């Protein structure tokens, strides 16, 4: 068995190789490839999304390969057609959007992924960007550090932010990330509401019956849903209008959940006191986008899942899947068994 370890500058190739060696020993040959993300942005490659590298690079890399582990490598139909010996692709992320799963299935290639690898990191980041937005931390830091301004006007009642303790926070989605955010916020003393029609078992907070109810009752709303045909554009002008005036909205999930023009309108009108964004409709946002001039907006470049622990955990998850494959055991996270 020959394995391709196609890392990048986050889930590094040496992390993948180290985890593989710890799992399966020194027997199988491992071929190494390092892709340019995030030094170069990911993008669409042929028919797959959020990929790094080219089809030609991958066609050369997969020659003679039986198993491939990667985070960003594009496994398009063309690449798969040029990999007759490939039997398993393990993607070290929450969803293998960089793999043409239909084409892989047609060719007898099993596709696995790494659910939950960044749930803790994203939950912690969500609370961080929420606190930064509530308490105007980036804005006042920039005033002091970049312009030498002592922004004491932020101590006035009108400009003060909100506390989490005693404030109602509504979470849209109670999955791996949303559930962790709920538990963290409960520790702050927030009143946590959760809307998730697919929630199973105990939820850390009050489970409400509709999105509209959650929006009407929540001073802070944080999005944690997956993007599906039903959730695309989930929060628009009507939904923001249901929130109490002066509320805060946070999106560290996926850009398509939110109507960004409606968000900008609400921030400019004062319907929203602030918003925190780590994901966008288009990444990176194009020059001249409204979000760059809209007030009271805290933005980060899709960093919610970026921690060293995530990269190390992702490498271990994919290596464990390769170990199961080599031992003939059932795969834990296979999309097309």
Coordinates of C-alpha atoms in Angstrom, one line a residue:
X1 CA 0.0 0.0 0.0
X2 CA 1.3 3.4 -1.0
X3 CA -0.2 6.5 0.7
X4 CA -0.2 10.1 -0.5
X5 CA 0.0 12.7 2.3
X6 CA -1.1 15.9 0.6
X7 CA -0.8 18.5 3.4
X8 CA -0.8 22.3 3.3
X9 CA 0.4 25.1 5.6
X10 CA -2.3 24.4 8.2
X11 CA -2.8 20.7 8.3
X12 CA 0.9 20.3 7.5
X13 CA 2.3 17.3 5.6
X14 CA 4.6 16.5 8.5
X15 CA 1.6 16.3 10.8
X16 CA -0.1 13.9 8.5
X17 CA 3.0 11.7 8.1
X18 CA 3.7 11.7 11.8
X19 CA 0.1 10.7 12.6
X20 CA 0.2 8.0 9.9
X21 CA 3.4 6.5 11.2
X22 CA 2.1 6.5 14.8
X23 CA -1.0 4.7 13.6
X24 CA 0.3 2.2 11.0
X25 CA 4.0 2.0 11.6
X26 CA 6.9 2.3 9.1
X27 CA 5.7 -0.4 6.7
X28 CA 3.6 1.4 4.0
X29 CA 5.4 3.9 1.7
X30 CA 4.2 7.5 2.1
X31 CA 4.6 10.0 -0.7
X32 CA 4.5 13.7 0.4
X33 CA 3.0 16.7 -1.2
X34 CA 2.5 20.2 0.2
X35 CA -0.3 22.4 -1.3
X36 CA -0.1 26.2 -1.1
X37 CA -3.2 27.0 1.1
X38 CA -3.5 29.3 3.0
X39 CA -0.5 31.2 1.5
X40 CA -2.7 31.1 -1.6
X41 CA -6.5 31.3 -1.2
X42 CA -8.5 28.1 -1.9
X43 CA -11.0 28.2 -4.7
X44 CA -13.1 26.1 -7.1
X45 CA -11.1 23.6 -9.1
X46 CA -13.1 22.2 -12.0
X47 CA -16.3 20.8 -10.3
X48 CA -15.1 20.8 -6.7
X49 CA -15.1 23.7 -4.1
X50 CA -12.6 25.0 -1.6
X51 CA -9.6 23.2 -3.1
X52 CA -5.9 24.1 -3.3
X53 CA -3.6 23.0 -6.1
X54 CA -4.3 22.0 -9.6
X55 CA -5.6 18.9 -11.4
X56 CA -2.3 18.4 -13.2
X57 CA -0.4 18.4 -9.9
X58 CA -2.7 15.9 -8.4
X59 CA -2.7 13.6 -11.5
X60 CA 1.0 13.3 -11.2
X61 CA 0.8 12.9 -7.4
X62 CA -1.7 10.0 -7.4
X63 CA 0.1 7.7 -9.8
X64 CA 0.5 4.4 -8.0
X65 CA -1.4 5.6 -4.9
X66 CA -4.0 3.4 -3.1
X67 CA -4.8 5.8 -0.2
X68 CA -4.7 9.6 -0.1
X69 CA -5.1 11.8 3.0
X70 CA -5.5 15.6 2.5
X71 CA -7.3 18.7 3.6
X72 CA -7.5 20.7 0.4
X73 CA -6.3 18.6 -2.6
X74 CA -8.8 18.6 -5.5
X75 CA -10.1 15.1 -6.2
X76 CA -12.1 15.9 -9.3
X77 CA -13.5 13.5 -11.8
X78 CA -10.4 14.0 -14.0
X79 CA -8.0 13.3 -11.1
X80 CA -10.0 10.2 -10.1
X81 CA -10.0 8.9 -13.7
X82 CA -6.2 9.1 -13.6
X83 CA -5.9 7.2 -10.4
X84 CA -6.9 3.6 -11.2
X85 CA -5.3 2.1 -8.0
X86 CA -6.9 4.6 -5.6
X87 CA -9.3 3.0 -3.1
X88 CA -9.6 5.5 -0.3
X89 CA -9.5 9.3 0.1
X90 CA -9.6 10.7 3.7
X91 CA -10.3 14.5 3.9
X92 CA -9.2 16.1 7.2
X93 CA -12.1 18.5 7.4
X94 CA -15.8 18.5 8.4
X95 CA -17.0 17.9 4.8
X96 CA -15.1 16.7 1.7
X97 CA -16.3 19.5 -0.6
X98 CA -13.0 19.2 -2.5
X99 CA -13.9 15.6 -3.6
X100 CA -16.3 14.6 -6.3
X101 CA -18.0 12.0 -4.2
X102 CA -20.2 10.8 -7.1
X103 CA -17.2 10.2 -9.3
X104 CA -15.4 8.5 -6.5
X105 CA -18.3 6.2 -5.8
X106 CA -18.5 5.2 -9.5
X107 CA -14.9 4.2 -9.4
X108 CA -15.1 2.3 -6.1
X109 CA -13.2 4.9 -4.1
X110 CA -14.4 5.4 -0.5
X111 CA -14.4 9.0 0.8
X112 CA -14.0 9.8 4.5
X113 CA -14.0 13.0 6.4
X114 CA -13.2 14.3 9.9
X115 CA -16.3 15.5 11.7
X116 CA -15.9 17.6 14.8
X117 CA -12.2 18.4 14.3
X118 CA -12.7 22.1 14.8
X119 CA -15.8 22.2 16.9
X120 CA -14.0 23.4 20.1
X121 CA -11.9 26.0 18.3
X122 CA -14.9 27.4 16.4
X123 CA -17.0 27.6 19.6
X124 CA -14.3 29.4 21.5
X125 CA -13.8 31.8 18.6
X126 CA -17.5 32.5 18.4
X127 CA -17.5 33.6 22.0
X128 CA -14.4 35.6 21.4
X129 CA -15.8 37.5 18.5
X130 CA -19.1 38.0 20.4
X131 CA -17.3 39.6 23.3
X132 CA -15.2 41.7 21.0
X133 CA -18.4 43.0 19.3
X134 CA -20.3 43.5 22.5
X135 CA -17.6 45.5 24.2
X136 CA -16.2 47.4 21.2
X137 CA -12.7 45.9 21.7
X138 CA -11.3 46.1 18.1
X139 CA -12.7 49.6 17.6
X140 CA -11.2 51.1 20.8
X141 CA -8.0 49.2 20.3
X142 CA -7.6 50.8 16.9
X143 CA -8.4 54.2 18.2
X144 CA -5.7 53.9 20.9
X145 CA -3.0 51.9 19.1
X146 CA -3.2 53.3 15.6
X147 CA -4.4 56.9 16.3
X148 CA -3.4 57.6 19.9
X149 CA -7.0 58.4 20.8
X150 CA -8.2 57.8 24.4
X151 CA -11.8 56.9 23.4
X152 CA -13.3 57.7 26.8
X153 CA -16.7 58.4 25.1
X154 CA -17.2 54.6 25.0
X155 CA -17.8 54.9 28.8
X156 CA -20.9 56.9 28.1
X157 CA -24.2 55.0 28.6
X158 CA -25.1 55.3 24.9
X159 CA -21.8 53.8 23.7
X160 CA -21.4 51.1 26.4
X161 CA -21.7 47.5 25.3
X162 CA -23.7 44.6 26.7
X163 CA -22.8 42.0 29.3
X164 CA -23.4 38.3 28.6
X165 CA -24.6 37.7 32.2
X166 CA -28.4 38.0 32.3
X167 CA -28.6 38.6 28.5
X168 CA -30.7 36.4 26.3
X169 CA -28.6 34.8 23.6
X170 CA -30.2 32.8 20.8
X171 CA -28.3 30.1 19.0
X172 CA -29.5 28.9 15.5
X173 CA -28.2 25.3 15.5
X174 CA -27.3 22.9 18.3
X175 CA -24.7 20.7 16.6
X176 CA -21.1 20.2 17.6
X177 CA -20.3 23.9 17.6
X178 CA -23.6 25.3 18.7
X179 CA -23.8 22.9 21.6
X180 CA -20.4 23.9 22.9
X181 CA -21.2 27.6 22.5
X182 CA -24.4 27.0 24.6
X183 CA -22.4 25.5 27.4
X184 CA -19.8 28.2 27.4
X185 CA -22.4 31.0 27.5
X186 CA -24.3 29.3 30.3
X187 CA -21.0 29.6 32.3
X188 CA -21.2 33.4 31.7
X189 CA -24.7 33.5 33.1
X190 CA -26.4 34.1 29.8
X191 CA -30.0 33.0 29.2
X192 CA -29.5 30.7 26.2
X193 CA -32.2 29.9 23.7
X194 CA -31.7 27.3 21.0
X195 CA -33.6 26.7 17.7
X196 CA -32.7 23.5 15.9
X197 CA -35.5 21.4 14.3
X198 CA -33.0 18.4 14.2
X199 CA -31.9 18.6 17.8
X200 CA -31.7 15.2 19.5
X201 CA -31.3 14.6 23.2
X202 CA -30.5 17.2 25.9
X203 CA -29.7 20.8 24.8
X204 CA -27.8 23.2 27.0
X205 CA -30.4 25.9 27.0
X206 CA -34.1 26.4 26.3
X207 CA -35.2 24.7 23.0
X208 CA -37.7 27.0 21.3
X209 CA -40.2 26.0 18.7
X210 CA -39.5 28.4 15.8
X211 CA -36.8 30.7 14.4
X212 CA -39.1 33.7 14.7
X213 CA -39.6 33.0 18.4
X214 CA -35.9 32.8 19.0
X215 CA -35.3 36.1 17.1
X216 CA -38.0 38.0 18.9
X217 CA -36.7 36.9 22.4
X218 CA -32.9 37.2 21.8
X219 CA -30.8 40.3 22.2
X220 CA -27.9 38.4 20.7
X221 CA -28.1 35.8 17.9
X222 CA -25.4 33.5 16.8
X223 CA -25.6 31.3 13.7
X224 CA -24.5 27.6 13.8
X225 CA -26.5 26.0 11.1
X226 CA -25.2 24.0 8.1
X227 CA -25.9 25.4 4.6
X228 CA -28.7 23.5 2.9
X229 CA -31.3 24.6 0.4
X230 CA -33.6 25.3 3.4
X231 CA -31.0 27.4 5.3
X232 CA -29.5 29.4 2.5
X233 CA -30.5 33.0 3.1
X234 CA -32.0 32.0 6.5
X235 CA -31.4 35.4 8.0
X236 CA -32.6 38.4 5.9
X237 CA -34.2 41.7 6.4
X238 CA -37.5 40.3 7.8
X239 CA -35.7 38.1 10.3
X240 CA -33.3 40.9 11.5
X241 CA -36.4 43.1 11.9
X242 CA -37.8 40.7 14.4
X243 CA -34.9 41.1 16.7
X244 CA -35.1 43.8 19.5
X245 CA -33.7 47.1 18.4
X246 CA -30.0 47.4 19.3
X247 CA -29.3 43.7 19.1
X248 CA -26.1 41.9 18.0
X249 CA -25.7 39.2 15.3
X250 CA -22.8 36.9 14.9
X251 CA -21.9 34.5 12.0
X252 CA -19.0 32.2 12.4
X253 CA -20.7 29.4 10.5
X254 CA -21.2 29.9 6.8
X255 CA -21.7 33.0 4.7
X256 CA -24.7 31.8 2.7
X257 CA -26.8 31.7 5.8
X258 CA -27.0 35.5 5.9
X259 CA -28.1 38.3 3.6
X260 CA -25.2 40.8 4.0
X261 CA -27.0 43.7 2.4
X262 CA -29.8 43.4 4.9
X263 CA -27.1 43.1 7.7
X264 CA -25.5 46.4 6.5
X265 CA -28.8 48.1 6.3
X266 CA -29.6 47.1 9.9
X267 CA -26.3 48.3 11.2
X268 CA -26.6 51.6 9.4
X269 CA -30.1 52.1 10.7
X270 CA -29.3 51.1 14.3
X271 CA -31.6 48.1 14.3
X272 CA -28.4 46.2 15.1
X273 CA -26.0 47.6 17.6
X274 CA -23.2 45.5 16.2
X275 CA -22.3 42.3 14.3
X276 CA -19.4 39.9 14.3
X277 CA -18.5 38.1 11.1
X278 CA -15.9 35.4 10.3
X279 CA -17.6 34.1 7.1
X280 CA -18.9 36.0 4.1
X281 CA -21.0 35.6 1.0
X282 CA -17.8 35.7 -1.1
X283 CA -14.4 35.0 0.4
X284 CA -12.5 37.1 0.4
X285 CA -15.0 39.9 0.0
X286 CA -14.5 42.0 -3.2
X287 CA -12.9 45.4 -3.0
X288 CA -15.6 48.1 -2.6
X289 CA -17.9 45.7 -0.6
X290 CA -20.3 47.6 1.7
X291 CA -19.0 45.6 4.7
X292 CA -15.8 47.6 4.6
X293 CA -17.6 50.9 5.3
X294 CA -20.5 49.7 7.5
X295 CA -20.2 50.8 11.1
X296 CA -20.1 48.6 14.2
X297 CA -18.9 45.5 12.4
X298 CA -16.1 43.2 13.7
X299 CA -14.6 41.0 10.9
X300 CA -12.1 38.3 10.7
X301 CA -10.9 36.3 7.6
X302 CA -12.6 32.9 8.3
X303 CA -10.4 32.0 11.2
X304 CA -12.9 30.3 13.5
X305 CA -11.4 26.8 13.0
X306 CA -7.8 27.9 13.0
X307 CA -5.9 26.5 16.0
X308 CA -2.9 24.2 16.3
X309 CA -5.0 21.7 18.1
X310 CA -7.3 21.5 15.2
X311 CA -4.5 20.7 12.7
X312 CA -3.1 18.0 15.1
X313 CA -6.5 16.5 15.8
X314 CA -7.4 16.4 12.0
X315 CA -4.2 14.5 11.3
X316 CA -5.0 12.0 14.0
X317 CA -8.6 11.5 12.8
X318 CA -7.5 10.7 9.2
X319 CA -4.7 8.5 10.3
X320 CA -7.1 6.5 12.4
X321 CA -9.3 6.0 9.4
X322 CA -6.3 4.7 7.3
X323 CA -5.5 2.3 10.2
X324 CA -9.0 0.9 10.1
X325 CA -8.8 0.5 6.3
X326 CA -5.5 -1.3 6.5
X327 CA -6.8 -3.7 9.2
X328 CA -10.0 -4.4 7.2
X329 CA -12.2 -2.8 9.8
X330 CA -15.4 -0.7 9.2
X331 CA -14.6 2.9 8.5
X332 CA -15.9 5.4 11.1
X333 CA -16.7 8.4 8.9
X334 CA -17.3 7.1 5.3
X335 CA -19.7 9.0 3.1
X336 CA -20.1 6.2 0.5
X337 CA -19.5 2.8 2.3

